[in-house]
Amino acid sequence: MLAQHLPALQVVIPLLAAPLCALFRRGFIGWLIAVAATWLAFAAAIGLLFRVLNEGVISYAMGGWAPPIGIEYRVDLINVFVLVVVSGVGSVIIPFARTGTAARFNDTDQAWFYAMYLLALTGLLGVTITGDAFNIFVFLEISSLASYVMIAMGRDRRALTAAYQYLIMGTVGATFIVIGIGLLWAMTGTLNLADLAQRIPEINDTRPVLAALAFLTVGISLKLALFPLHLWLPNAYAYAPAVTSAFLAGTATKVAIYLFLRFFYTVFGGGGFFESTPLPEMFLVLSVVAMFAASTVAVFQDDVKRMFAYSSVAQIGLITLGISYVSETGLTGAMTHLFNHAIIKAGIFMLLGGVMFRMASVKLEDMAGIGRKMPFTMAGIVILGLALIGTPGTSGFISKWWIVLAALEKDQWWLVALILLASLITMLYVGRIVEVAYFREPSAKAADVREAPLAMLIPAYVLVIATIYFGLDTQWSVGLAQRAAADLLAGIY
Amino acid sequence: MTEILADLNYWVTIFLMIGGLYIITAHGNMIKKLVGLGIFQTSVYLLFLSPGKVLGGTAPIIAPGFELYSNPLPHVLILTAIVVGVATIALGLALVVRIHEAYGTIEDDEVQEMEAD
């Protein structure tokens, strides 16, 4: 009975928990509700995963209205994989959130913060699970509006302008997406994704469909921060509270990448657009430029949070590079890296949150010598940094390996060289932090700093350990990604 | 001329869309940017509503004597989109108020100058 309604519960649990947090107006109660809701959502995602593995695709008619007229929640291997990542990262961050938020905000603001967090999670899970194009837009806006608020709650006043900038660019992106959906609806008369996929091949050379493709490409690229549409990301991640940065880095861009896969492989897949338009080449070039430009800018940042924000743009480039091959190996690499990078980046921003909590600064100069003062925090950052570079034994190596394999499959040796070169640049900025934190005398700010509180360290270390674990045992990450990639490719042929 | 008139809705849509985007990019005043955003979003309402009208069709309420109905779906969708738009503009204005409190100005370039130091 309950298992049957899992697709609805996945979204409804955090959606109902959010106003509850706001009603109680007490930080601690809000936090308890948020913990319960996120963990239940994670349990629902795991439940869905096993149901999909056992029974195949689940189609759930929302409110009992049969698709394609009613809204359909459609769960297959591709989106259940993303659901597990998003709800998993979301439930690890919430235990971490208590210490920092309790120290900074009054009771009411804390409760509102958890309410926003749950709404953002609702939106992201909704975008992932729904099979209805307009529903995607609505959930996307729910998550975006909540994340603008979460960014604006940063301690620096620059958080406000970062949130404003993201609001303008994010809304333009979402509106582009809804224009694309509108054009598709006008041409086909349906909003159901599976229905759209069936009807598009017949009209694949009409101008409105091509225009829809263009609008969706730009809109989704804005949301996933593909170079050069990434301008909102560095400030938003750098000045937001640690909880927000960790959550957005681990989930929001990943869901946008899922949307990208869903539209280009499932919905437009049958139309042969990968052959008739220069889409793969365009994404190949933009991804490579993103990897180099963003990594290079990251090397010269003095604010460590900003550094890792630029690193996110570069890593997203690596994921879209995997997608641009349009091959099973490339997609496996992209999906695996979506999974691994979510864990790595959420972990890094959580550990930096610990540094911020103790020192009220994450400037590189202030972090001098904290390797001795905060040994566990810094060790965690180093391990996750090694995973970003792609060191064997960490999860980052696995996904990079698959993406390199995909390049080799197409005999593109120059691309392999470029990927390795970009890894070297990653090594430069991670190395810069290691050098400053371990080999310099403690700065004035770091002189009497203690290790971050356990309540912040333990959740972050769950992700550090996951990064090592998924570097050794790839049965779940690569295994599932491979099957999802095969399903995605089946949409094209 | 009649061709243009037949597609008048779409020409207005395009005009609003481009006009809105232009205001967002061209103006440094944060309130004006939000006005542009509002106009840009409004163009989408028109884009959805226009193909929903069936010529000669009546309001989609089943009644004797009427055979041809307009498509009700876009109205439902756009009601939702309007709510989303209102929420976005409200949040944007709230942020502008906070920015004004923190910086004392809502001009993009002046704020950027203050952030640089």
XYZ file of C-alpha atoms in Angstrom:
610
model
C 0.000 0.000 0.000
C 2.665 2.449 1.112
C 5.154 1.117 -1.434
C 2.626 1.793 -4.162
C 2.550 5.497 -3.349
C 6.317 5.894 -2.946
C 6.640 8.169 -6.025
C 4.179 10.659 -4.524
C 5.638 10.361 -1.004
C 9.092 11.155 -2.375
C 7.929 14.705 -3.082
C 5.056 15.102 -0.609
C 7.086 14.349 2.548
C 9.504 17.302 2.273
C 6.735 19.504 0.804
C 4.523 19.040 3.877
C 7.427 19.211 6.309
C 8.458 22.672 5.041
C 5.393 24.621 6.308
C 5.525 22.597 9.549
C 9.035 23.963 10.204
C 7.824 27.490 9.539
C 4.750 27.058 11.798
C 6.681 25.879 14.851
C 9.080 28.838 14.625
C 11.615 27.034 16.798
C 15.073 26.251 15.464
C 15.480 22.911 17.204
C 12.031 21.587 16.309
C 12.487 22.795 12.742
C 15.763 20.932 12.595
C 14.201 17.720 13.937
C 11.433 17.936 11.334
C 14.007 18.570 8.605
C 16.099 15.569 9.704
C 13.039 13.314 9.747
C 11.778 14.585 6.376
C 15.109 14.329 4.538
C 15.862 10.864 5.885
C 12.363 9.663 5.000
C 12.840 11.112 1.510
C 16.157 9.252 1.242
C 14.445 6.046 2.401
C 11.732 6.608 -0.226
C 14.400 7.041 -2.922
C 16.133 3.810 -1.851
C 12.752 2.064 -1.850
C 12.064 3.329 -5.366
C 15.522 2.179 -6.473
C 14.825 -1.398 -5.385
C 11.349 -1.319 -6.915
C 12.765 -0.130 -10.246
C 15.513 -2.787 -10.106
C 12.913 -5.485 -9.476
C 9.924 -4.383 -11.555
C 11.288 -1.976 -14.166
C 9.816 1.440 -14.969
C 7.172 2.704 -12.515
C 4.380 4.902 -13.842
C 2.369 6.671 -11.154
C -0.784 8.612 -12.000
C -0.823 11.658 -9.697
C -4.209 12.022 -8.017
C -5.551 9.053 -9.972
C -5.763 11.017 -13.276
C -4.490 8.708 -15.974
C -1.596 9.973 -18.130
C -1.157 11.592 -20.612
C -3.960 13.977 -19.509
C -3.073 13.757 -15.822
C 0.390 14.375 -14.426
C 2.474 11.248 -14.541
C 5.344 10.487 -12.179
C 7.612 8.206 -14.116
C 10.499 6.527 -12.356
C 13.133 4.673 -14.357
C 16.776 3.832 -13.697
C 17.947 7.230 -14.920
C 15.987 9.408 -12.547
C 15.952 7.031 -9.598
C 19.753 7.253 -9.700
C 19.523 11.051 -9.455
C 16.821 10.825 -6.758
C 19.135 8.730 -4.598
C 22.024 11.193 -5.082
C 19.919 14.288 -4.334
C 18.048 12.931 -1.314
C 21.208 11.233 -0.033
C 23.288 14.415 -0.139
C 20.309 16.327 1.281
C 20.010 13.999 4.281
C 23.743 14.050 5.078
C 23.904 17.858 5.087
C 20.997 18.395 7.507
C 22.701 16.939 10.636
C 25.663 19.215 9.821
C 23.384 22.249 9.482
C 22.363 22.461 13.158
C 25.599 23.832 14.698
C 26.235 26.608 12.210
C 22.666 27.850 11.870
C 22.018 27.752 15.634
C 25.074 29.939 16.215
C 24.120 32.553 13.633
C 20.342 32.933 13.398
C 17.563 33.524 15.917
C 14.942 30.844 16.457
C 12.468 32.059 13.842
C 15.085 32.512 11.127
C 16.442 29.030 11.781
C 12.981 27.542 11.323
C 12.533 29.488 8.076
C 15.941 28.339 6.885
C 14.988 24.669 7.341
C 11.660 25.353 5.632
C 13.528 26.808 2.620
C 15.926 23.869 2.626
C 13.033 21.406 2.500
C 11.292 23.387 -0.264
C 14.483 23.416 -2.324
C 14.765 19.652 -1.833
C 11.083 19.216 -2.780
C 11.612 21.159 -5.991
C 14.702 19.227 -7.000
C 13.129 15.835 -6.257
C 9.993 16.941 -8.118
C 11.915 17.986 -11.235
C 13.636 14.612 -11.220
C 10.645 12.362 -10.678
C 7.947 13.987 -12.793
C 7.095 12.893 -16.303
C 5.257 16.090 -17.205
C 7.039 18.964 -18.930
C 5.130 21.824 -17.300
C 5.434 20.192 -13.895
C 9.202 20.321 -14.407
C 9.021 24.116 -14.745
C 6.900 24.511 -11.600
C 9.181 22.349 -9.451
C 12.233 24.046 -10.928
C 10.905 27.413 -9.783
C 10.031 26.069 -6.319
C 13.602 24.900 -5.840
C 15.096 28.057 -7.379
C 13.053 30.493 -5.267
C 13.963 28.585 -2.110
C 17.644 28.564 -3.036
C 17.676 32.339 -3.724
C 16.491 32.841 -0.135
C 19.054 30.366 1.196
C 21.862 32.180 -0.640
C 20.732 35.605 0.587
C 21.094 34.371 4.191
C 24.907 34.375 3.928
C 26.827 36.484 6.441
C 28.494 38.771 3.860
C 26.365 41.527 2.292
C 27.640 40.318 -1.074
C 25.367 37.302 -0.532
C 22.448 39.644 -1.287
C 23.773 40.754 -4.663
C 24.780 37.174 -5.455
C 21.213 36.047 -4.730
C 19.781 38.899 -6.818
C 22.051 38.093 -9.745
C 21.135 34.406 -9.537
C 17.440 35.351 -9.335
C 17.648 37.345 -12.582
C 19.710 34.765 -14.479
C 17.893 31.773 -12.994
C 14.488 33.205 -13.890
C 15.600 34.000 -17.441
C 16.866 30.394 -17.686
C 13.640 28.932 -16.340
C 11.600 31.159 -18.676
C 13.655 29.955 -21.638
C 12.849 26.398 -20.578
C 9.139 27.158 -20.358
C 9.194 28.870 -23.782
C 10.720 25.680 -25.198
C 8.067 23.581 -23.482
C 5.345 25.913 -24.779
C 6.529 25.580 -28.373
C 6.640 21.802 -28.054
C 3.149 21.790 -26.587
C 1.807 23.996 -29.386
C 3.276 21.573 -31.947
C 2.286 18.263 -30.353
C -0.609 19.045 -28.008
C 0.918 17.062 -25.156
C 3.046 17.822 -22.121
C 3.791 14.229 -21.171
C 7.494 13.528 -21.765
C 6.951 9.991 -23.044
C 4.213 11.245 -25.384
C 6.427 14.080 -26.615
C 9.201 11.573 -27.371
C 6.791 9.633 -29.591
C 5.460 12.633 -31.514
C 8.640 14.630 -32.106
C 10.250 12.335 -34.736
C 7.377 13.075 -37.178
C 7.891 16.831 -36.993
C 11.625 16.965 -36.317
C 12.428 19.370 -39.146
C 9.813 22.018 -38.385
C 11.013 25.414 -37.240
C 9.104 25.591 -33.917
C 10.629 22.278 -32.802
C 14.116 23.512 -33.676
C 13.366 26.762 -31.831
C 12.172 24.746 -28.834
C 15.418 22.787 -28.939
C 17.391 26.044 -28.943
C 15.408 27.592 -26.071
C 15.713 24.428 -23.977
C 19.442 24.187 -24.681
C 20.109 27.727 -23.478
C 17.718 27.506 -20.515
C 19.038 24.210 -19.186
C 22.670 25.238 -19.821
C 22.056 28.328 -17.688
C 20.683 26.189 -14.882
C 23.554 23.705 -14.997
C 26.125 26.534 -15.231
C 27.698 25.434 -18.489
C 30.464 27.800 -19.558
C 29.864 30.691 -20.541
C 26.479 30.738 -18.747
C 28.065 30.035 -15.351
C 28.396 33.670 -14.201
C 25.827 33.354 -11.404
C 27.555 30.381 -9.790
C 30.870 31.581 -8.269
C 29.380 34.391 -6.146
C 26.330 32.356 -5.174
C 28.469 29.492 -3.844
C 31.115 31.759 -2.303
C 28.891 34.023 -0.197
C 26.039 31.661 0.697
C 25.991 29.931 4.108
C 27.986 26.673 4.137
C 24.800 24.572 4.228
C 23.498 26.264 1.098
C 26.791 25.969 -0.800
C 27.108 22.276 0.063
C 23.486 21.604 -0.845
C 23.482 23.511 -4.139
C 26.867 22.138 -5.237
C 25.725 18.606 -4.492
C 22.226 18.723 -5.914
C 21.012 21.721 -7.956
C 23.457 21.554 -10.869
C 23.187 17.754 -10.844
C 19.426 17.923 -11.319
C 19.956 20.390 -14.182
C 22.314 17.860 -15.789
C 19.616 15.225 -15.395
C 17.132 17.562 -17.141
C 19.630 17.971 -19.946
C 19.947 14.200 -20.349
C 16.189 13.732 -20.135
C 15.378 16.310 -22.816
C 18.184 15.551 -25.232
C 18.163 11.778 -25.014
C 14.608 10.808 -24.083
C 12.409 13.623 -25.457
C 14.391 14.795 -28.496
C 16.249 11.482 -28.821
C 14.119 9.985 -31.596
C 14.404 13.106 -33.779
C 18.008 12.502 -34.828
C 19.113 15.940 -33.634
C 22.557 14.698 -32.640
C 23.230 14.088 -36.347
C 21.270 16.962 -37.903
C 22.511 19.735 -35.577
C 26.033 20.487 -34.314
C 24.941 19.887 -30.685
C 27.599 17.307 -29.719
C 30.438 19.384 -31.194
C 29.156 22.524 -29.496
C 29.033 20.839 -26.106
C 32.431 19.268 -26.637
C 34.036 22.653 -27.261
C 32.200 24.425 -24.408
C 33.011 21.613 -21.973
C 36.723 21.683 -22.772
C 36.814 25.485 -22.509
C 34.952 25.260 -19.173
C 37.480 22.761 -17.823
C 40.425 24.987 -18.707
C 39.069 28.483 -18.162
C 37.353 27.754 -14.836
C 40.253 25.689 -13.460
C 42.721 28.421 -14.397
C 40.587 31.101 -12.738
C 40.287 28.835 -9.662
C 44.081 28.754 -9.267
C 44.165 32.530 -8.785
C 41.360 32.833 -6.214
C 42.169 34.004 -2.691
C 38.830 32.948 -1.245
C 38.851 29.160 -0.932
C 35.074 28.837 -1.267
C 35.229 30.821 -4.514
C 38.083 28.622 -5.675
C 35.977 25.501 -5.270
C 33.007 27.266 -6.847
C 35.066 27.775 -10.026
C 36.238 24.198 -9.672
C 32.554 23.193 -9.812
C 32.190 24.923 -13.184
C 35.209 22.953 -14.425
C 33.885 19.649 -13.096
C 30.486 20.296 -14.687
C 32.463 20.736 -17.916
C 33.888 17.240 -17.398
C 30.371 15.838 -16.981
C 29.014 17.552 -20.109
C 32.118 16.371 -21.971
C 31.093 12.798 -21.129
C 27.557 13.539 -22.367
C 28.788 15.097 -25.624
C 30.302 11.798 -26.868
C 26.796 10.309 -27.303
C 28.216 6.883 -26.451
C 27.482 4.394 -23.701
C 30.962 4.743 -22.198
C 30.752 8.536 -22.190
C 27.309 8.569 -20.591
C 28.426 6.044 -17.971
C 31.337 8.347 -17.133
C 29.048 11.395 -16.989
C 26.466 9.699 -14.754
C 29.184 8.294 -12.482
C 30.817 11.695 -12.212
C 27.440 13.279 -11.455
C 27.238 10.864 -8.510
C 30.881 11.218 -7.394
C 31.136 14.978 -7.830
C 27.956 15.535 -5.804
C 29.565 13.690 -2.889
C 33.001 15.327 -3.276
C 31.798 18.929 -3.569
C 29.170 18.684 -0.832
C 31.900 17.276 1.428
C 34.376 20.045 0.601
C 31.858 22.822 1.230
C 30.834 21.202 4.526
C 34.454 21.035 5.718
C 34.970 24.650 4.636
C 31.838 25.417 6.657
C 33.719 24.047 9.672
C 36.657 26.373 8.920
C 34.277 29.312 8.508
C 32.596 28.408 11.820
C 35.913 28.508 13.710
C 37.705 31.356 11.923
C 34.900 33.430 10.351
C 36.995 33.460 7.179
C 37.969 31.110 4.375
C 40.581 33.414 2.842
C 43.646 31.503 1.772
C 45.997 33.763 3.768
C 43.961 33.251 6.944
C 44.056 29.488 6.455
C 47.852 29.465 6.753
C 49.013 26.776 9.153
C 45.578 25.391 10.028
C 46.717 21.910 8.995
C 48.044 21.566 12.542
C 45.125 23.355 14.213
C 42.302 21.553 12.401
C 43.930 18.250 11.378
C 40.741 16.306 10.598
C 39.113 19.110 8.625
C 42.211 19.667 6.505
C 42.835 15.941 6.020
C 39.266 15.667 4.733
C 39.747 18.573 2.322
C 42.978 16.996 1.045
C 41.340 13.613 0.438
C 38.390 15.216 -1.389
C 40.827 17.458 -3.290
C 42.727 14.365 -4.423
C 39.421 12.938 -5.625
C 38.805 16.154 -7.627
C 42.184 15.699 -9.312
C 41.307 12.074 -10.045
C 43.850 10.194 -7.919
C 43.506 6.382 -8.071
C 41.813 5.010 -4.963
C 39.251 7.826 -4.881
C 35.912 7.988 -6.648
C 37.098 10.877 -8.859
C 39.530 8.508 -10.576
C 36.776 6.103 -11.574
C 34.620 8.662 -13.346
C 37.573 10.348 -15.050
C 38.749 6.913 -16.204
C 35.415 6.235 -17.899
C 35.391 9.628 -19.598
C 38.961 9.073 -20.824
C 37.916 5.608 -22.067
C 35.091 7.229 -24.030
C 37.595 9.567 -25.707
C 39.858 6.615 -26.526
C 36.898 4.756 -28.031
C 36.673 7.532 -30.614
C 40.470 7.633 -31.066
C 40.630 11.213 -29.828
C 44.063 11.163 -28.209
C 44.237 14.951 -28.105
C 41.154 14.975 -25.871
C 42.777 12.529 -23.476
C 45.757 14.850 -23.327
C 43.470 17.823 -22.638
C 41.650 15.990 -19.816
C 44.990 15.111 -18.188
C 46.225 18.691 -18.612
C 43.060 19.994 -16.923
C 43.716 17.549 -14.063
C 47.157 19.102 -13.688
C 45.589 22.542 -13.271
C 43.246 21.048 -10.640
C 46.371 19.767 -8.901
C 47.725 23.333 -8.876
C 44.866 24.847 -6.884
C 44.481 21.901 -4.529
C 48.263 22.017 -4.059
C 48.079 25.703 -3.238
C 45.728 24.984 -0.331
C 47.899 22.113 0.910
C 51.007 24.273 0.769
C 49.399 27.153 2.679
C 47.642 25.002 5.264
C 50.492 22.627 6.098
C 53.790 24.373 5.339
C 53.244 27.915 6.586
C 53.331 29.407 10.042
C 49.816 29.882 11.476
C 48.269 33.231 10.584
C 47.055 35.648 13.262
C 43.500 34.361 12.801
C 44.530 30.711 12.913
C 46.655 31.081 16.078
C 44.018 29.981 18.587
C 41.699 27.979 16.366
C 40.423 24.571 17.458
C 39.214 21.584 15.442
C 35.672 21.963 14.052
C 32.872 20.581 16.285
C 32.099 16.869 15.888
C 28.535 17.588 14.784
C 30.023 19.243 11.691
C 32.927 16.836 11.175
C 31.012 13.560 11.330
C 28.521 14.302 8.494
C 31.369 15.630 6.348
C 33.400 12.499 7.044
C 30.493 10.327 5.926
C 31.053 11.895 2.492
C 34.870 11.608 2.736
C 34.539 7.896 3.470
C 31.972 7.529 0.675
C 34.472 9.124 -1.718
C 37.081 6.478 -0.855
C 34.525 3.666 -0.756
C 33.154 4.443 -4.212
C 36.717 4.626 -5.480
C 37.237 0.984 -4.494
C 33.801 -0.575 -4.913
C 32.105 0.658 -8.061
C 29.274 -1.853 -8.121
C 26.628 0.739 -7.231
C 27.975 3.919 -8.806
C 29.288 2.610 -12.136
C 27.027 -0.437 -12.188
C 23.856 1.641 -12.032
C 25.244 4.425 -14.237
C 26.054 1.865 -16.928
C 22.508 0.516 -16.982
C 21.067 4.047 -16.939
C 23.375 4.999 -19.841
C 22.127 2.036 -21.861
C 18.546 3.166 -21.214
C 19.366 6.729 -22.272
C 20.940 5.560 -25.517
C 17.929 3.357 -26.215
C 15.966 6.626 -26.507
C 18.028 7.712 -29.525
C 17.684 4.650 -31.711
C -0.563 43.124 -43.981
C -3.327 40.598 -43.259
C -0.632 37.978 -42.735
C 0.910 40.062 -40.005
C -2.495 40.687 -38.465
C -3.316 36.974 -38.487
C -0.203 36.293 -36.409
C -0.524 39.471 -34.354
C -0.392 37.562 -31.050
C 2.953 36.055 -31.954
C 4.424 39.369 -33.076
C 3.406 40.896 -29.750
C 4.928 37.891 -27.971
C 8.224 38.364 -29.777
C 8.192 42.108 -29.094
C 7.586 41.607 -25.354
C 10.156 38.832 -25.159
C 12.942 40.828 -26.780
C 11.929 44.063 -25.058
C 12.010 42.381 -21.647
C 15.390 40.776 -22.261
C 16.759 44.097 -23.506
C 15.663 45.901 -20.335
C 17.235 43.201 -18.156
C 20.598 43.539 -19.887
C 20.628 47.258 -20.647
C 19.560 48.777 -17.322
C 21.727 49.032 -14.241
C 18.878 49.910 -11.905
C 17.832 46.762 -10.046
C 14.123 47.671 -9.964
C 14.107 48.316 -13.723
C 15.757 44.958 -14.268
C 12.879 43.341 -12.381
C 10.387 45.267 -14.535
C 12.153 43.827 -17.580
C 11.950 40.368 -16.048
C 8.212 40.854 -15.525
C 7.690 41.849 -19.163
C 9.803 38.906 -20.341
C 7.694 36.486 -18.297
C 4.467 38.074 -19.572
C 5.463 37.270 -23.142
C 5.365 33.587 -22.203
C 1.781 33.887 -20.975
C 0.788 35.129 -24.411
C 2.820 32.424 -26.132
C 0.895 29.713 -24.250
C -2.552 31.299 -24.459
C -2.570 32.112 -28.188
C -2.645 28.558 -29.605
C -5.284 27.572 -27.023
C -7.979 29.687 -28.680
C -10.035 27.696 -31.146
C -11.615 30.066 -33.679
C -15.375 30.112 -33.174
C -15.039 27.993 -30.048
C -16.734 28.898 -26.798
C -15.631 28.680 -23.172
C -14.986 25.023 -22.298
C -18.134 24.393 -20.250
C -20.283 21.539 -21.498
C -23.727 22.903 -22.399
C -26.400 21.982 -24.950
C -26.056 23.731 -28.292
C -22.278 24.114 -28.211
C -20.000 21.769 -30.083
C -16.721 23.663 -30.368
C -14.706 24.561 -27.296
C -11.450 26.410 -26.730
C -8.595 24.473 -25.145
C -8.714 25.059 -21.368
C -5.266 23.633 -20.650
C -3.166 26.760 -21.339
C -5.254 28.836 -18.944
C -4.571 26.401 -16.131
C -0.862 26.337 -16.957
C -0.591 30.103 -17.148
C -2.446 30.621 -13.869
C 0.348 28.569 -12.321
C 2.981 30.511 -14.244
C 1.495 33.829 -13.081
C 1.733 32.676 -9.456
C 5.360 31.698 -10.030
C 5.989 35.091 -11.653
C 4.428 36.998 -8.758
C 6.542 35.051 -6.256
C 9.710 35.723 -8.252
C 9.097 39.462 -8.541
C 8.140 39.692 -4.849
C 11.318 37.920 -3.780
C 13.365 40.035 -6.178
C 11.923 43.265 -4.750
C 12.558 42.024 -1.203
C 16.188 41.400 -2.136
C 16.445 44.899 -3.630
C 15.161 46.370 -0.340
C 17.843 44.434 1.555
C 20.508 45.490 -0.955
C 19.459 49.115 -0.502
C 19.811 48.721 3.289
C 23.242 47.133 2.964
C 24.758 49.281 0.219
C 22.691 52.460 0.179
C 22.148 52.176 -3.578
C 20.404 49.923 -6.066
C 22.520 50.805 -9.105
C 24.390 47.781 -10.408
C 27.643 49.591 -11.203
C 27.800 51.453 -7.877
C 27.247 48.214 -5.953
C 29.979 46.525 -7.976
C 32.352 49.396 -7.230
C 31.700 49.022 -3.508
C 32.239 45.269 -3.710
C 35.559 45.732 -5.429
C 37.138 47.480 -2.421
